[in-house]
Amino acid sequence: RRAASLTPCATSVRWMAIGSRSYLQLLRDNRQFRRLYIAQLISFGGDWFLLVPLMGLLYDLTGSEVATAAVLVAQSLPTVFASPVAGVIADRLSRKAIMIIADLARATIVLGLLFVDNLASPALAFGLLALISVGSSFFFPASNGALPNLVEPEDLPTATVLLGAAWGTMAAVGAALGGVFAAAINRDAAFAIDSVSFLVSAVLIARVTGRFRAEETGDGASMSILSSIGEAVSYARAHPQVAALLTSKSGFALVAGAISLFPLVSIEVFGAGDAGTGLLFGARGLGALIGPLMVKRLFGHSDRLLISSIGYAVALWGVGYILFSTAPGLGLAALAVFAAHLGGGVEWSISTYGLQRLVPDDVRGRIFSFDYAAFTLTMSASFVAAGLLAGTIGIQSVIALSGGLGVAAGLIWSAATKRLWDGLDDPPAEKA
């Protein structure tokens, strides 16, 4: 009975890791995916070159614990307002054009950060970062919506994990290098590198010749944004598996505000400055890189096991942050962050794969924009709460509290959704 109740969006092809090519084989054999992958790899690297020195700069300008958390809020919150429009556009207009325009816009906007230090203007930094976030709000629903059309169905788990690993790879490399680069040379050079990364990404995406959607539609102008959003929300409500996956990111984000405290841990607790901030963000990225690769190797033969691992991965994140809160030195703190984000990376990549597996192409952009908006809204609230609490109960106490809530959230999600995934590995029913 459970197999029969599966969402009708599950295609007749069994999207399983069995028979999929290895990571290197997929990159070698699929030129279109390879270009998309490298484009995002470069763009993510530039983002981390930007974020670490910007957080240090704003802390220098304001001396405020809340200001460092506000950097991540400014990077995230505009997505909540832009995503509904972005999701509709991603389902109705050219996804390729959307991604290129978003890259070119962000390449221009980020150059404005070169004036922040000279003008001593935190407001300018926050405003520009918000505009960059709006560009990202259009880019990622288009990218996630396009991916299942650029790879074979059996290669989708591998491709999704690779793109998730791209974020982790460049968070590890870009954050660490960004912190060292800003400390050794200057912060403005890091901002300039981010601008160039967007330009390179746009060029690579322009060279992708594959189809970015299953079928091109010409009725985009006739469908209102409100009705499109309502259709996406109704779809999620009608399909419990999709609704559960949508809650996994936003539920995780609600307890993950301790991430915004990395600069404070580095500067105030360990006295390590931008380089220490880069190390902590780099450890986060390395965990996010390795976690999805590990879980796919362990459970890649079974979609049921892959998706069931999400809640336990969030609980692992919580355990890591509890250890982080008690670390006596920067090295052990980075190790705890790495362990935590083994789980964080699994949660992000596998929940993304689950939505790509279950949601049809014509509504996929709106579902991903809703997912992204819900995630950023709850994450922004969590960042603000962490920054405020850090000034009252202390940095380590906030981190420990986040960790404890993470353990509880992960275990509750696993228990509440366990039965939803029982039929995922069943072969599709034959049509009469």
PDB file of N, CA, C and O in Angstrom, residues 212-272:
ATOM      1  N   PHE A 212      17.858  22.878 -20.435  1.00  0.00           N
ATOM      2  CA  PHE A 212      17.735  23.237 -19.032  1.00  0.00           C
ATOM      3  C   PHE A 212      16.348  22.943 -18.470  1.00  0.00           C
ATOM      4  O   PHE A 212      16.108  23.163 -17.298  1.00  0.00           O
ATOM      5  N   ARG A 213      15.439  22.483 -19.306  1.00  0.00           N
ATOM      6  CA  ARG A 213      14.117  22.076 -18.842  1.00  0.00           C
ATOM      7  C   ARG A 213      13.633  20.937 -19.722  1.00  0.00           C
ATOM      8  O   ARG A 213      14.132  20.733 -20.838  1.00  0.00           O
ATOM      9  N   ALA A 214      12.657  20.188 -19.223  1.00  0.00           N
ATOM     10  CA  ALA A 214      12.166  19.029 -19.966  1.00  0.00           C
ATOM     11  C   ALA A 214      11.463  19.455 -21.248  1.00  0.00           C
ATOM     12  O   ALA A 214      11.683  18.903 -22.318  1.00  0.00           O
ATOM     13  N   GLU A 215      10.587  20.467 -21.139  1.00  0.00           N
ATOM     14  CA  GLU A 215       9.893  20.988 -22.301  1.00  0.00           C
ATOM     15  C   GLU A 215       9.819  22.493 -22.184  1.00  0.00           C
ATOM     16  O   GLU A 215       9.495  23.025 -21.124  1.00  0.00           O
ATOM     17  N   GLU A 216      10.166  23.175 -23.238  1.00  0.00           N
ATOM     18  CA  GLU A 216      10.054  24.627 -23.242  1.00  0.00           C
ATOM     19  C   GLU A 216       8.570  25.007 -23.292  1.00  0.00           C
ATOM     20  O   GLU A 216       7.794  24.457 -24.068  1.00  0.00           O
ATOM     21  N   THR A 217       8.178  25.968 -22.454  1.00  0.00           N
ATOM     22  CA  THR A 217       6.788  26.427 -22.448  1.00  0.00           C
ATOM     23  C   THR A 217       6.731  27.882 -22.856  1.00  0.00           C
ATOM     24  O   THR A 217       7.639  28.659 -22.545  1.00  0.00           O
ATOM     25  N   GLY A 218       5.696  28.255 -23.493  1.00  0.00           N
ATOM     26  CA  GLY A 218       5.583  29.633 -23.960  1.00  0.00           C
ATOM     27  C   GLY A 218       4.496  30.408 -23.263  1.00  0.00           C
ATOM     28  O   GLY A 218       4.123  31.479 -23.702  1.00  0.00           O
ATOM     29  N   ASP A 219       3.923  29.864 -22.197  1.00  0.00           N
ATOM     30  CA  ASP A 219       2.787  30.527 -21.550  1.00  0.00           C
ATOM     31  C   ASP A 219       3.180  31.236 -20.276  1.00  0.00           C
ATOM     32  O   ASP A 219       2.336  31.566 -19.459  1.00  0.00           O
ATOM     33  N   GLY A 220       4.463  31.518 -20.088  1.00  0.00           N
ATOM     34  CA  GLY A 220       4.916  32.094 -18.830  1.00  0.00           C
ATOM     35  C   GLY A 220       4.276  33.431 -18.528  1.00  0.00           C
ATOM     36  O   GLY A 220       3.947  33.743 -17.394  1.00  0.00           O
ATOM     37  N   ALA A 221       4.071  34.257 -19.573  1.00  0.00           N
ATOM     38  CA  ALA A 221       3.562  35.601 -19.336  1.00  0.00           C
ATOM     39  C   ALA A 221       2.110  35.601 -18.880  1.00  0.00           C
ATOM     40  O   ALA A 221       1.644  36.551 -18.277  1.00  0.00           O
ATOM     41  N   SER A 222       1.392  34.531 -19.173  1.00  0.00           N
ATOM     42  CA  SER A 222      -0.031  34.509 -18.859  1.00  0.00           C
ATOM     43  C   SER A 222      -0.333  33.999 -17.458  1.00  0.00           C
ATOM     44  O   SER A 222      -1.454  34.101 -16.998  1.00  0.00           O
ATOM     45  N   MET A 223       0.647  33.433 -16.789  1.00  0.00           N
ATOM     46  CA  MET A 223       0.401  32.872 -15.462  1.00  0.00           C
ATOM     47  C   MET A 223       0.825  33.866 -14.394  1.00  0.00           C
ATOM     48  O   MET A 223       1.957  34.346 -14.398  1.00  0.00           O
ATOM     49  N   SER A 224      -0.071  34.205 -13.471  1.00  0.00           N
ATOM     50  CA  SER A 224       0.269  35.162 -12.424  1.00  0.00           C
ATOM     51  C   SER A 224       1.193  34.534 -11.403  1.00  0.00           C
ATOM     52  O   SER A 224       1.175  33.317 -11.177  1.00  0.00           O
ATOM     53  N   ILE A 225       1.979  35.376 -10.783  1.00  0.00           N
ATOM     54  CA  ILE A 225       2.920  34.908  -9.772  1.00  0.00           C
ATOM     55  C   ILE A 225       2.180  34.300  -8.587  1.00  0.00           C
ATOM     56  O   ILE A 225       2.543  33.237  -8.082  1.00  0.00           O
ATOM     57  N   LEU A 226       1.101  34.954  -8.145  1.00  0.00           N
ATOM     58  CA  LEU A 226       0.379  34.455  -6.978  1.00  0.00           C
ATOM     59  C   LEU A 226      -0.216  33.080  -7.235  1.00  0.00           C
ATOM     60  O   LEU A 226      -0.156  32.190  -6.385  1.00  0.00           O
ATOM     61  N   SER A 227      -0.795  32.883  -8.425  1.00  0.00           N
ATOM     62  CA  SER A 227      -1.381  31.570  -8.714  1.00  0.00           C
ATOM     63  C   SER A 227      -0.303  30.507  -8.830  1.00  0.00           C
ATOM     64  O   SER A 227      -0.514  29.350  -8.440  1.00  0.00           O
ATOM     65  N   SER A 228       0.878  30.886  -9.335  1.00  0.00           N
ATOM     66  CA  SER A 228       1.971  29.929  -9.458  1.00  0.00           C
ATOM     67  C   SER A 228       2.490  29.515  -8.085  1.00  0.00           C
ATOM     68  O   SER A 228       2.778  28.340  -7.836  1.00  0.00           O
ATOM     69  N   ILE A 229       2.626  30.491  -7.193  1.00  0.00           N
ATOM     70  CA  ILE A 229       3.065  30.184  -5.834  1.00  0.00           C
ATOM     71  C   ILE A 229       2.040  29.270  -5.152  1.00  0.00           C
ATOM     72  O   ILE A 229       2.393  28.284  -4.492  1.00  0.00           O
ATOM     73  N   GLY A 230       0.760  29.595  -5.333  1.00  0.00           N
ATOM     74  CA  GLY A 230      -0.278  28.772  -4.737  1.00  0.00           C
ATOM     75  C   GLY A 230      -0.243  27.346  -5.255  1.00  0.00           C
ATOM     76  O   GLY A 230      -0.452  26.394  -4.497  1.00  0.00           O
ATOM     77  N   GLU A 231       0.060  27.186  -6.547  1.00  0.00           N
ATOM     78  CA  GLU A 231       0.158  25.845  -7.119  1.00  0.00           C
ATOM     79  C   GLU A 231       1.304  25.063  -6.482  1.00  0.00           C
ATOM     80  O   GLU A 231       1.163  23.869  -6.177  1.00  0.00           O
ATOM     81  N   ALA A 232       2.448  25.728  -6.280  1.00  0.00           N
ATOM     82  CA  ALA A 232       3.597  25.048  -5.673  1.00  0.00           C
ATOM     83  C   ALA A 232       3.300  24.644  -4.231  1.00  0.00           C
ATOM     84  O   ALA A 232       3.619  23.526  -3.805  1.00  0.00           O
ATOM     85  N   VAL A 233       2.682  25.552  -3.472  1.00  0.00           N
ATOM     86  CA  VAL A 233       2.354  25.240  -2.082  1.00  0.00           C
ATOM     87  C   VAL A 233       1.329  24.110  -2.014  1.00  0.00           C
ATOM     88  O   VAL A 233       1.444  23.186  -1.196  1.00  0.00           O
ATOM     89  N   SER A 234       0.344  24.160  -2.892  1.00  0.00           N
ATOM     90  CA  SER A 234      -0.661  23.096  -2.914  1.00  0.00           C
ATOM     91  C   SER A 234      -0.036  21.753  -3.257  1.00  0.00           C
ATOM     92  O   SER A 234      -0.405  20.723  -2.698  1.00  0.00           O
ATOM     93  N   TYR A 235       0.917  21.775  -4.163  1.00  0.00           N
ATOM     94  CA  TYR A 235       1.590  20.535  -4.527  1.00  0.00           C
ATOM     95  C   TYR A 235       2.302  19.935  -3.315  1.00  0.00           C
ATOM     96  O   TYR A 235       2.208  18.731  -3.054  1.00  0.00           O
ATOM     97  N   ALA A 236       3.021  20.771  -2.577  1.00  0.00           N
ATOM     98  CA  ALA A 236       3.736  20.278  -1.399  1.00  0.00           C
ATOM     99  C   ALA A 236       2.768  19.733  -0.357  1.00  0.00           C
ATOM    100  O   ALA A 236       3.014  18.692   0.258  1.00  0.00           O
ATOM    101  N   ARG A 237       1.649  20.407  -0.165  1.00  0.00           N
ATOM    102  CA  ARG A 237       0.658  19.946   0.823  1.00  0.00           C
ATOM    103  C   ARG A 237       0.050  18.613   0.425  1.00  0.00           C
ATOM    104  O   ARG A 237      -0.304  17.798   1.280  1.00  0.00           O
ATOM    105  N   ALA A 238      -0.057  18.382  -0.880  1.00  0.00           N
ATOM    106  CA  ALA A 238      -0.672  17.145  -1.357  1.00  0.00           C
ATOM    107  C   ALA A 238       0.293  15.962  -1.376  1.00  0.00           C
ATOM    108  O   ALA A 238      -0.145  14.826  -1.565  1.00  0.00           O
ATOM    109  N   HIS A 239       1.574  16.215  -1.178  1.00  0.00           N
ATOM    110  CA  HIS A 239       2.577  15.149  -1.254  1.00  0.00           C
ATOM    111  C   HIS A 239       3.429  15.185   0.015  1.00  0.00           C
ATOM    112  O   HIS A 239       4.370  15.975   0.127  1.00  0.00           O
ATOM    113  N   PRO A 240       3.106  14.341   0.981  1.00  0.00           N
ATOM    114  CA  PRO A 240       3.780  14.381   2.281  1.00  0.00           C
ATOM    115  C   PRO A 240       5.296  14.211   2.197  1.00  0.00           C
ATOM    116  O   PRO A 240       6.024  14.794   3.004  1.00  0.00           O
ATOM    117  N   GLN A 241       5.780  13.419   1.256  1.00  0.00           N
ATOM    118  CA  GLN A 241       7.229  13.251   1.136  1.00  0.00           C
ATOM    119  C   GLN A 241       7.902  14.568   0.793  1.00  0.00           C
ATOM    120  O   GLN A 241       8.944  14.928   1.358  1.00  0.00           O
ATOM    121  N   VAL A 242       7.324  15.300  -0.154  1.00  0.00           N
ATOM    122  CA  VAL A 242       7.884  16.596  -0.550  1.00  0.00           C
ATOM    123  C   VAL A 242       7.800  17.577   0.619  1.00  0.00           C
ATOM    124  O   VAL A 242       8.763  18.306   0.914  1.00  0.00           O
ATOM    125  N   ALA A 243       6.666  17.602   1.304  1.00  0.00           N
ATOM    126  CA  ALA A 243       6.513  18.497   2.459  1.00  0.00           C
ATOM    127  C   ALA A 243       7.550  18.187   3.535  1.00  0.00           C
ATOM    128  O   ALA A 243       8.133  19.095   4.143  1.00  0.00           O
ATOM    129  N   ALA A 244       7.801  16.900   3.773  1.00  0.00           N
ATOM    130  CA  ALA A 244       8.792  16.521   4.785  1.00  0.00           C
ATOM    131  C   ALA A 244      10.186  16.996   4.403  1.00  0.00           C
ATOM    132  O   ALA A 244      10.944  17.498   5.246  1.00  0.00           O
ATOM    133  N   LEU A 245      10.542  16.856   3.134  1.00  0.00           N
ATOM    134  CA  LEU A 245      11.860  17.300   2.683  1.00  0.00           C
ATOM    135  C   LEU A 245      11.985  18.815   2.784  1.00  0.00           C
ATOM    136  O   LEU A 245      13.063  19.341   3.097  1.00  0.00           O
ATOM    137  N   LEU A 246      10.895  19.530   2.530  1.00  0.00           N
ATOM    138  CA  LEU A 246      10.931  20.986   2.660  1.00  0.00           C
ATOM    139  C   LEU A 246      11.159  21.408   4.112  1.00  0.00           C
ATOM    140  O   LEU A 246      11.814  22.419   4.380  1.00  0.00           O
ATOM    141  N   THR A 247      10.620  20.640   5.054  1.00  0.00           N
ATOM    142  CA  THR A 247      10.822  21.004   6.461  1.00  0.00           C
ATOM    143  C   THR A 247      12.215  20.645   6.961  1.00  0.00           C
ATOM    144  O   THR A 247      12.652  21.172   7.984  1.00  0.00           O
ATOM    145  N   SER A 248      12.927  19.756   6.254  1.00  0.00           N
ATOM    146  CA  SER A 248      14.220  19.318   6.779  1.00  0.00           C
ATOM    147  C   SER A 248      15.240  20.450   6.768  1.00  0.00           C
ATOM    148  O   SER A 248      15.959  20.650   7.747  1.00  0.00           O
ATOM    149  N   LYS A 249      15.306  21.227   5.686  1.00  0.00           N
ATOM    150  CA  LYS A 249      16.265  22.341   5.642  1.00  0.00           C
ATOM    151  C   LYS A 249      15.861  23.466   6.590  1.00  0.00           C
ATOM    152  O   LYS A 249      16.684  24.005   7.318  1.00  0.00           O
ATOM    153  N   SER A 250      14.584  23.845   6.562  1.00  0.00           N
ATOM    154  CA  SER A 250      14.155  24.964   7.399  1.00  0.00           C
ATOM    155  C   SER A 250      14.220  24.607   8.873  1.00  0.00           C
ATOM    156  O   SER A 250      14.571  25.450   9.713  1.00  0.00           O
ATOM    157  N   GLY A 251      13.916  23.351   9.211  1.00  0.00           N
ATOM    158  CA  GLY A 251      14.034  22.929  10.605  1.00  0.00           C
ATOM    159  C   GLY A 251      15.470  22.938  11.080  1.00  0.00           C
ATOM    160  O   GLY A 251      15.780  23.365  12.200  1.00  0.00           O
ATOM    161  N   PHE A 252      16.366  22.479  10.221  1.00  0.00           N
ATOM    162  CA  PHE A 252      17.789  22.514  10.540  1.00  0.00           C
ATOM    163  C   PHE A 252      18.269  23.952  10.706  1.00  0.00           C
ATOM    164  O   PHE A 252      19.004  24.289  11.645  1.00  0.00           O
ATOM    165  N   ALA A 253      17.847  24.826   9.788  1.00  0.00           N
ATOM    166  CA  ALA A 253      18.294  26.222   9.835  1.00  0.00           C
ATOM    167  C   ALA A 253      17.856  26.925  11.111  1.00  0.00           C
ATOM    168  O   ALA A 253      18.547  27.810  11.618  1.00  0.00           O
ATOM    169  N   LEU A 254      16.705  26.518  11.629  1.00  0.00           N
ATOM    170  CA  LEU A 254      16.170  27.180  12.819  1.00  0.00           C
ATOM    171  C   LEU A 254      17.088  27.037  14.026  1.00  0.00           C
ATOM    172  O   LEU A 254      17.078  27.872  14.930  1.00  0.00           O
ATOM    173  N   VAL A 255      17.905  25.989  14.057  1.00  0.00           N
ATOM    174  CA  VAL A 255      18.776  25.761  15.215  1.00  0.00           C
ATOM    175  C   VAL A 255      20.252  26.003  14.890  1.00  0.00           C
ATOM    176  O   VAL A 255      21.111  25.780  15.741  1.00  0.00           O
ATOM    177  N   ALA A 256      20.545  26.480  13.667  1.00  0.00           N
ATOM    178  CA  ALA A 256      21.936  26.526  13.207  1.00  0.00           C
ATOM    179  C   ALA A 256      22.580  27.902  13.315  1.00  0.00           C
ATOM    180  O   ALA A 256      23.601  28.160  12.666  1.00  0.00           O
ATOM    181  N   GLY A 257      22.024  28.786  14.124  1.00  0.00           N
ATOM    182  CA  GLY A 257      22.543  30.144  14.208  1.00  0.00           C
ATOM    183  C   GLY A 257      23.963  30.257  14.723  1.00  0.00           C
ATOM    184  O   GLY A 257      24.638  31.271  14.511  1.00  0.00           O
ATOM    185  N   ALA A 258      24.458  29.224  15.390  1.00  0.00           N
ATOM    186  CA  ALA A 258      25.821  29.266  15.929  1.00  0.00           C
ATOM    187  C   ALA A 258      26.872  29.447  14.845  1.00  0.00           C
ATOM    188  O   ALA A 258      27.987  29.905  15.128  1.00  0.00           O
ATOM    189  N   ILE A 259      26.535  29.126  13.597  1.00  0.00           N
ATOM    190  CA  ILE A 259      27.488  29.316  12.500  1.00  0.00           C
ATOM    191  C   ILE A 259      27.920  30.774  12.406  1.00  0.00           C
ATOM    192  O   ILE A 259      29.079  31.069  12.074  1.00  0.00           O
ATOM    193  N   SER A 260      27.009  31.697  12.701  1.00  0.00           N
ATOM    194  CA  SER A 260      27.332  33.126  12.586  1.00  0.00           C
ATOM    195  C   SER A 260      28.332  33.588  13.632  1.00  0.00           C
ATOM    196  O   SER A 260      28.851  34.712  13.539  1.00  0.00           O
ATOM    197  N   LEU A 261      28.628  32.759  14.625  1.00  0.00           N
ATOM    198  CA  LEU A 261      29.526  33.158  15.701  1.00  0.00           C
ATOM    199  C   LEU A 261      30.984  32.798  15.422  1.00  0.00           C
ATOM    200  O   LEU A 261      31.853  33.048  16.262  1.00  0.00           O
ATOM    201  N   PHE A 262      31.285  32.205  14.266  1.00  0.00           N
ATOM    202  CA  PHE A 262      32.665  31.835  13.953  1.00  0.00           C
ATOM    203  C   PHE A 262      33.635  33.009  14.097  1.00  0.00           C
ATOM    204  O   PHE A 262      34.710  32.857  14.682  1.00  0.00           O
ATOM    205  N   PRO A 263      33.321  34.206  13.556  1.00  0.00           N
ATOM    206  CA  PRO A 263      34.263  35.327  13.729  1.00  0.00           C
ATOM    207  C   PRO A 263      34.490  35.686  15.193  1.00  0.00           C
ATOM    208  O   PRO A 263      35.610  36.039  15.586  1.00  0.00           O
ATOM    209  N   LEU A 264      33.442  35.607  16.004  1.00  0.00           N
ATOM    210  CA  LEU A 264      33.590  35.932  17.421  1.00  0.00           C
ATOM    211  C   LEU A 264      34.443  34.902  18.140  1.00  0.00           C
ATOM    212  O   LEU A 264      35.260  35.245  19.002  1.00  0.00           O
ATOM    213  N   VAL A 265      34.254  33.623  17.799  1.00  0.00           N
ATOM    214  CA  VAL A 265      35.083  32.576  18.391  1.00  0.00           C
ATOM    215  C   VAL A 265      36.543  32.808  18.028  1.00  0.00           C
ATOM    216  O   VAL A 265      37.443  32.740  18.879  1.00  0.00           O
ATOM    217  N   SER A 266      36.793  33.104  16.761  1.00  0.00           N
ATOM    218  CA  SER A 266      38.168  33.305  16.309  1.00  0.00           C
ATOM    219  C   SER A 266      38.802  34.546  16.935  1.00  0.00           C
ATOM    220  O   SER A 266      39.929  34.497  17.440  1.00  0.00           O
ATOM    221  N   ILE A 267      38.063  35.663  16.910  1.00  0.00           N
ATOM    222  CA  ILE A 267      38.640  36.947  17.352  1.00  0.00           C
ATOM    223  C   ILE A 267      38.668  37.071  18.871  1.00  0.00           C
ATOM    224  O   ILE A 267      39.697  37.417  19.467  1.00  0.00           O
ATOM    225  N   GLU A 268      37.529  36.772  19.526  1.00  0.00           N
ATOM    226  CA  GLU A 268      37.421  37.033  20.958  1.00  0.00           C
ATOM    227  C   GLU A 268      37.899  35.871  21.822  1.00  0.00           C
ATOM    228  O   GLU A 268      38.479  36.088  22.890  1.00  0.00           O
ATOM    229  N   VAL A 269      37.639  34.638  21.390  1.00  0.00           N
ATOM    230  CA  VAL A 269      37.991  33.484  22.224  1.00  0.00           C
ATOM    231  C   VAL A 269      39.432  33.052  21.982  1.00  0.00           C
ATOM    232  O   VAL A 269      40.197  32.833  22.930  1.00  0.00           O
ATOM    233  N   PHE A 270      39.825  32.955  20.695  1.00  0.00           N
ATOM    234  CA  PHE A 270      41.161  32.426  20.374  1.00  0.00           C
ATOM    235  C   PHE A 270      42.137  33.480  19.852  1.00  0.00           C
ATOM    236  O   PHE A 270      43.320  33.182  19.666  1.00  0.00           O
ATOM    237  N   GLY A 271      41.674  34.711  19.606  1.00  0.00           N
ATOM    238  CA  GLY A 271      42.558  35.783  19.147  1.00  0.00           C
ATOM    239  C   GLY A 271      43.233  35.482  17.822  1.00  0.00           C
ATOM    240  O   GLY A 271      44.381  35.894  17.603  1.00  0.00           O
ATOM    241  N   ALA A 272      42.527  34.820  16.903  1.00  0.00           N
ATOM    242  CA  ALA A 272      43.150  34.383  15.646  1.00  0.00           C
ATOM    243  C   ALA A 272      42.767  35.233  14.439  1.00  0.00           C
ATOM    244  O   ALA A 272      43.266  34.992  13.345  1.00  0.00           O
TER     245      ALA A 272
END
